[in-house]
Coordinates of C-alpha atoms and ligand atoms in Angstrom, one line a residue:
M8 CA -0.1 0.2 0.0
K9 CA 1.2 3.3 -0.7
R10 CA 2.1 6.2 2.1
F11 CA -0.5 8.6 0.8
T12 CA -3.1 6.8 -1.1
D13 CA -6.6 8.6 -1.2
R14 CA -4.6 11.6 0.8
V15 CA -5.2 15.0 -1.0
A16 CA -1.7 17.0 -0.6
L17 CA -1.1 20.9 -1.4
I18 CA 2.4 21.7 -2.3
S19 CA 4.1 25.2 -2.9
G20 CA 7.3 25.8 -4.5
A21 CA 6.4 23.1 -6.7
A22 CA 7.9 24.0 -10.0
Q23 CA 11.8 23.4 -9.0
G24 CA 14.0 22.2 -6.7
I25 CA 12.8 20.7 -3.4
G26 CA 9.3 21.2 -4.5
E27 CA 9.5 19.4 -7.4
A28 CA 11.1 16.6 -5.8
T29 CA 8.6 16.4 -2.9
A30 CA 5.2 16.5 -6.1
L31 CA 7.1 13.9 -7.6
L32 CA 7.6 11.6 -4.5
F33 CA 4.0 12.3 -3.2
A34 CA 2.8 11.5 -6.9
A35 CA 4.7 8.0 -6.2
Q36 CA 3.6 7.6 -2.9
G37 CA -0.4 7.6 -4.2
A38 CA -1.2 11.4 -3.4
R39 CA -3.6 13.5 -5.6
L40 CA -1.7 16.8 -5.6
V41 CA -2.6 20.3 -6.0
L42 CA 0.6 22.1 -6.3
L43 CA 1.1 26.0 -6.5
D44 CA 4.0 28.0 -7.9
L45 CA 4.7 31.4 -9.6
H46 CA 5.7 30.0 -12.9
A47 CA 3.1 28.3 -14.9
E48 CA 5.1 26.9 -17.4
S49 CA 7.7 24.9 -15.2
L50 CA 4.9 23.9 -12.6
A51 CA 2.8 22.3 -15.9
R52 CA 6.2 20.2 -16.5
V53 CA 6.2 19.2 -13.1
A54 CA 2.4 18.1 -13.1
E55 CA 2.9 16.1 -16.1
G56 CA 6.1 14.3 -14.4
C57 CA 3.5 13.5 -11.5
A58 CA 0.5 12.6 -14.0
A59 CA 2.8 10.2 -15.5
Q60 CA 3.4 8.3 -12.2
G61 CA -0.6 8.0 -12.4
A62 CA -1.4 10.9 -9.9
D63 CA -4.4 12.7 -10.3
V64 CA -2.7 16.6 -10.5
I65 CA -3.7 20.2 -10.8
A66 CA -1.2 22.7 -11.4
Q67 CA -2.1 26.0 -9.9
P68 CA -0.1 29.3 -10.7
G69 CA -0.3 31.9 -8.7
S70 CA 1.9 33.5 -5.6
V71 CA 2.1 32.8 -2.2
A72 CA 2.2 35.9 -1.1
E73 CA -1.4 36.3 -2.1
R74 CA -4.2 34.9 -0.1
S75 CA -6.4 34.8 -3.1
A76 CA -3.9 32.2 -4.6
W77 CA -3.7 29.7 -1.6
D78 CA -8.0 30.4 -1.4
A79 CA -8.0 29.1 -5.5
A80 CA -5.6 26.2 -4.5
V81 CA -8.0 25.0 -1.6
A82 CA -11.1 25.3 -3.5
A83 CA -9.8 23.4 -6.5
A84 CA -9.1 20.7 -4.3
L85 CA -12.3 20.4 -3.0
A86 CA -14.0 20.6 -5.8
R87 CA -12.0 18.3 -7.2
W88 CA -11.8 15.5 -4.2
Q89 CA -13.9 16.8 -1.5
R90 CA -10.9 16.9 1.3
L91 CA -7.5 18.5 1.7
D92 CA -5.2 16.1 4.3
I93 CA -2.0 17.8 3.8
L94 CA 0.1 20.8 3.1
I95 CA 3.3 21.4 2.6
N96 CA 4.2 24.9 2.8
N97 CA 7.6 25.3 1.0
A98 CA 7.6 28.1 -1.3
G99 CA 10.3 30.4 -0.3
I100 CA 12.9 33.2 -2.0
T101 CA 16.4 34.5 -0.8
R102 CA 17.4 38.5 -1.0
D103 CA 20.5 38.4 0.0
A104 CA 22.9 41.5 1.7
R105 CA 24.7 42.5 4.4
F106 CA 22.5 44.0 6.8
E107 CA 23.9 47.7 6.5
H108 CA 22.9 47.5 2.9
M109 CA 19.8 46.1 3.0
G110 CA 17.0 47.6 1.8
V111 CA 13.4 47.6 3.3
E112 CA 11.8 46.1 0.0
Q113 CA 14.5 43.5 0.2
F114 CA 13.2 42.8 3.6
D115 CA 9.7 43.2 2.7
A116 CA 10.0 40.9 -0.5
V117 CA 11.1 38.1 1.6
I118 CA 8.6 38.5 4.7
D119 CA 6.0 38.1 2.0
V120 CA 6.7 35.2 0.7
N121 CA 8.7 33.1 3.4
L122 CA 6.6 34.4 6.4
R123 CA 3.5 35.7 4.9
G124 CA 2.8 33.0 2.2
V125 CA 3.4 30.6 5.4
F126 CA 0.8 32.4 7.2
H127 CA -1.6 32.2 4.0
G128 CA -1.0 28.5 3.4
A129 CA -1.9 27.4 6.9
Q130 CA -5.0 29.5 7.1
A131 CA -6.4 28.7 3.8
A132 CA -5.8 24.8 4.4
L133 CA -6.8 24.7 7.7
Q134 CA -10.6 25.5 7.1
P135 CA -11.1 22.1 5.3
M136 CA -8.7 20.5 8.0
L137 CA -10.6 21.5 10.9
A138 CA -13.8 20.2 9.3
A139 CA -12.5 17.0 8.8
G140 CA -10.9 17.2 12.0
R141 CA -7.7 15.8 10.7
G142 CA -4.8 17.3 8.8
A143 CA -1.3 17.7 8.8
I144 CA 1.3 20.8 7.7
V145 CA 4.9 21.0 7.2
N146 CA 6.2 24.2 6.9
T147 CA 9.7 25.0 5.7
S148 CA 12.2 26.5 7.8
S149 CA 15.8 26.6 7.6
V150 CA 19.2 26.4 9.6
V151 CA 19.5 29.9 8.9
G152 CA 16.1 30.6 11.1
L153 CA 18.0 28.7 13.7
H154 CA 21.4 29.5 13.9
G155 CA 21.3 33.2 11.5
N156 CA 23.8 33.6 8.5
F157 CA 25.8 36.6 7.2
G158 CA 24.1 38.4 4.8
Q159 CA 20.2 37.1 5.5
T160 CA 18.4 39.0 8.3
N161 CA 15.5 39.1 6.0
Y162 CA 15.4 35.2 5.8
A163 CA 17.0 34.7 9.2
A164 CA 13.8 36.7 10.2
A165 CA 11.3 35.1 8.1
K166 CA 12.9 31.0 8.9
A167 CA 12.8 32.1 12.5
G168 CA 9.3 33.2 12.5
V169 CA 8.3 30.1 10.6
I170 CA 9.3 28.2 13.7
G171 CA 7.3 30.0 16.0
M172 CA 3.9 30.0 13.6
T173 CA 4.6 26.2 13.4
K174 CA 4.8 25.8 17.3
T175 CA 2.1 28.2 17.9
W176 CA -0.5 26.8 15.5
A177 CA 0.9 22.7 17.2
R178 CA -0.5 24.4 20.1
E179 CA -3.9 25.8 18.6
F180 CA -4.9 22.9 16.4
G181 CA -3.1 19.6 18.1
P182 CA -6.8 19.5 20.1
R183 CA -8.8 19.2 17.0
G184 CA -6.6 16.3 15.2
I185 CA -3.9 18.8 13.2
R186 CA -0.5 18.2 13.2
V187 CA 2.1 21.2 12.3
N188 CA 5.4 20.4 12.1
A189 CA 8.8 21.9 10.3
V190 CA 11.7 20.9 8.2
A191 CA 15.2 22.8 8.4
P192 CA 16.9 21.9 5.5
G193 CA 20.9 22.8 5.6
F194 CA 22.6 23.4 2.3
I195 CA 20.4 21.5 -0.5
A196 CA 21.7 21.1 -4.2
T197 CA 18.8 23.2 -5.9
P198 CA 18.2 26.4 -8.4
M199 CA 18.2 28.0 -5.2
T200 CA 21.7 27.9 -4.1
A201 CA 22.9 27.3 -7.8
A202 CA 24.0 30.9 -7.6
V203 CA 26.2 30.6 -5.0
P204 CA 30.0 30.9 -5.8
A205 CA 32.0 27.2 -6.3
K206 CA 34.7 28.4 -3.6
V207 CA 31.6 29.1 -0.8
T208 CA 30.0 25.5 -2.3
E209 CA 33.1 23.9 -1.1
K210 CA 33.3 25.5 2.2
M211 CA 29.9 24.8 3.4
T212 CA 30.2 21.5 2.4
A213 CA 33.7 20.9 4.3
A214 CA 31.6 22.4 7.6
V215 CA 29.0 19.2 7.0
P216 CA 29.7 16.3 8.8
L217 CA 28.1 14.1 6.3
Q218 CA 30.5 15.8 3.6
R219 CA 27.9 16.9 0.7
L220 CA 25.2 19.0 0.0
G221 CA 21.8 17.8 0.6
A222 CA 19.6 16.3 -2.4
P223 CA 16.0 18.0 -2.9
E224 CA 15.1 14.2 -2.0
D225 CA 16.7 14.6 1.5
I226 CA 14.1 17.2 1.9
A227 CA 10.9 15.7 0.2
N228 CA 11.8 12.5 2.3
A229 CA 11.5 14.7 5.5
Y230 CA 8.4 16.0 4.4
A231 CA 6.9 12.9 3.7
F232 CA 7.6 11.2 6.8
L233 CA 5.8 14.2 8.6
A234 CA 3.0 14.7 6.7
S235 CA 2.5 10.6 6.7
D236 CA 0.7 8.5 9.9
E237 CA 4.0 7.4 10.5
A238 CA 4.3 10.3 12.5
A239 CA 1.1 10.3 14.0
Y240 CA 2.5 11.3 17.8
I241 CA 4.7 14.3 16.5
T242 CA 3.7 17.9 16.1
G243 CA 5.5 20.9 17.0
T244 CA 8.7 19.5 16.1
V245 CA 11.8 21.1 14.1
L246 CA 13.4 18.3 12.4
E247 CA 16.7 19.4 10.9
V248 CA 18.1 17.5 7.8
S249 CA 21.4 19.4 7.4
G250 CA 23.7 16.1 7.5
G251 CA 24.9 17.1 11.1
L252 CA 26.0 20.9 10.3
S253 CA 24.5 22.3 13.7
M254 CA 25.9 19.7 15.7
Ligands
LIG330 P1 13.9 27.0 -5.5 O1 14.3 28.7 -5.7 O2 14.8 26.0 -6.2 O3 12.2 27.0 -5.2 C1 11.6 27.5 -4.9 C2 10.2 27.4 -5.6 O4 9.1 28.6 -4.9 C3 10.5 27.9 -7.1 O5 9.6 26.9 -8.0 C4 9.6 29.3 -7.2 O6 8.7 30.0 -8.2 C5 8.8 29.4 -6.0 N1 8.4 30.3 -5.4 C6 8.8 31.5 -5.1 N2 8.6 32.4 -5.0 C7 6.8 32.3 -5.0 C8 5.7 32.8 -4.5 N3 5.8 34.2 -4.3 N4 4.8 31.8 -5.1 C9 4.7 30.7 -5.3 N5 6.0 30.1 -5.5 C10 6.7 31.0 -5.1 O7 14.1 26.8 -3.8 P2 14.4 25.7 -2.7 O8 16.0 25.1 -2.5 O9 14.0 24.4 -3.7 O10 13.8 25.8 -1.5 C11 12.4 25.2 -1.1 C12 12.3 25.9 0.2 O11 13.1 25.4 0.9 C13 12.1 27.2 0.4 O12 11.3 27.7 1.6 C14 13.8 27.7 0.7 O13 14.0 28.8 1.9 C15 13.9 26.2 1.7 N6 15.2 26.3 2.1 C16 16.4 26.1 0.9 C17 17.8 25.7 1.3 C18 18.5 24.9 0.1 O14 19.4 25.3 0.3 N7 18.1 24.9 -1.1 C19 18.2 25.6 2.7 C20 16.9 25.8 3.6 C21 16.0 26.1 3.3

């Protein structure tokens, strides 16, 4: 039996990187999917890949920073399947700069997507989950949200905020059957980190006890575990998936 047979999952940021790997893994595990991303073309390509694995999938272009995009994605799931079981709140961006040079527009852009986007997603997804009395939400934080990082005031603030929201929602909604957890990835090889100079990547890799960057699938596997019934007694936790970076 596949892990997510009959389950409906909404995955944001699904057009590339970790979100793409997650969509393909959930499809292989029998989930029915709504995929939300800014980039309609790449999203359609990922949706085709999921459909090729036999998944029933809806590609929903839109921005996680807009509540209306989330409402449309949730409405699409309910219209087709009358349920929503899982939210993977994965979309995220970076706009790095040293703090003394960081413009407020850089700060706001990252907060809008990485923090407010997660807020909107959870609020939209909770409605059908609360009505059903069950559901699982997985939010994407980062090791940067735990420890801070040079040049990432905006990103660290958002990712630390995600942890605060995750724990708050775990307390508020645990009694009503909904689990809320976060994953804190370390350095993962995706388009987000592809622009990092090779020298820096080498330095980053050297700091990781497992001596490699993570693959998108490493994070997808953590999302899948926390979203599945195998994690039925886990809520309010932050699962670091970083090759041991934080020790
Ligand atoms: P990525 O840039 O490869 O993919 C992010 C996806 O999110 C893209 O498809 C993009 O179009 C989408 N997206 C961006 N803004 C959006 C918006 N407003 N609305 C809808 N979709 C939007 O990044 P990734 O590395 O796959 O990152 C996925 C998540 O993991 C992010 O939350 C990121 O912060 C987090 N993370 C990544 C790393 C890493 O090393 N790659 C480390 C820690 C945390």
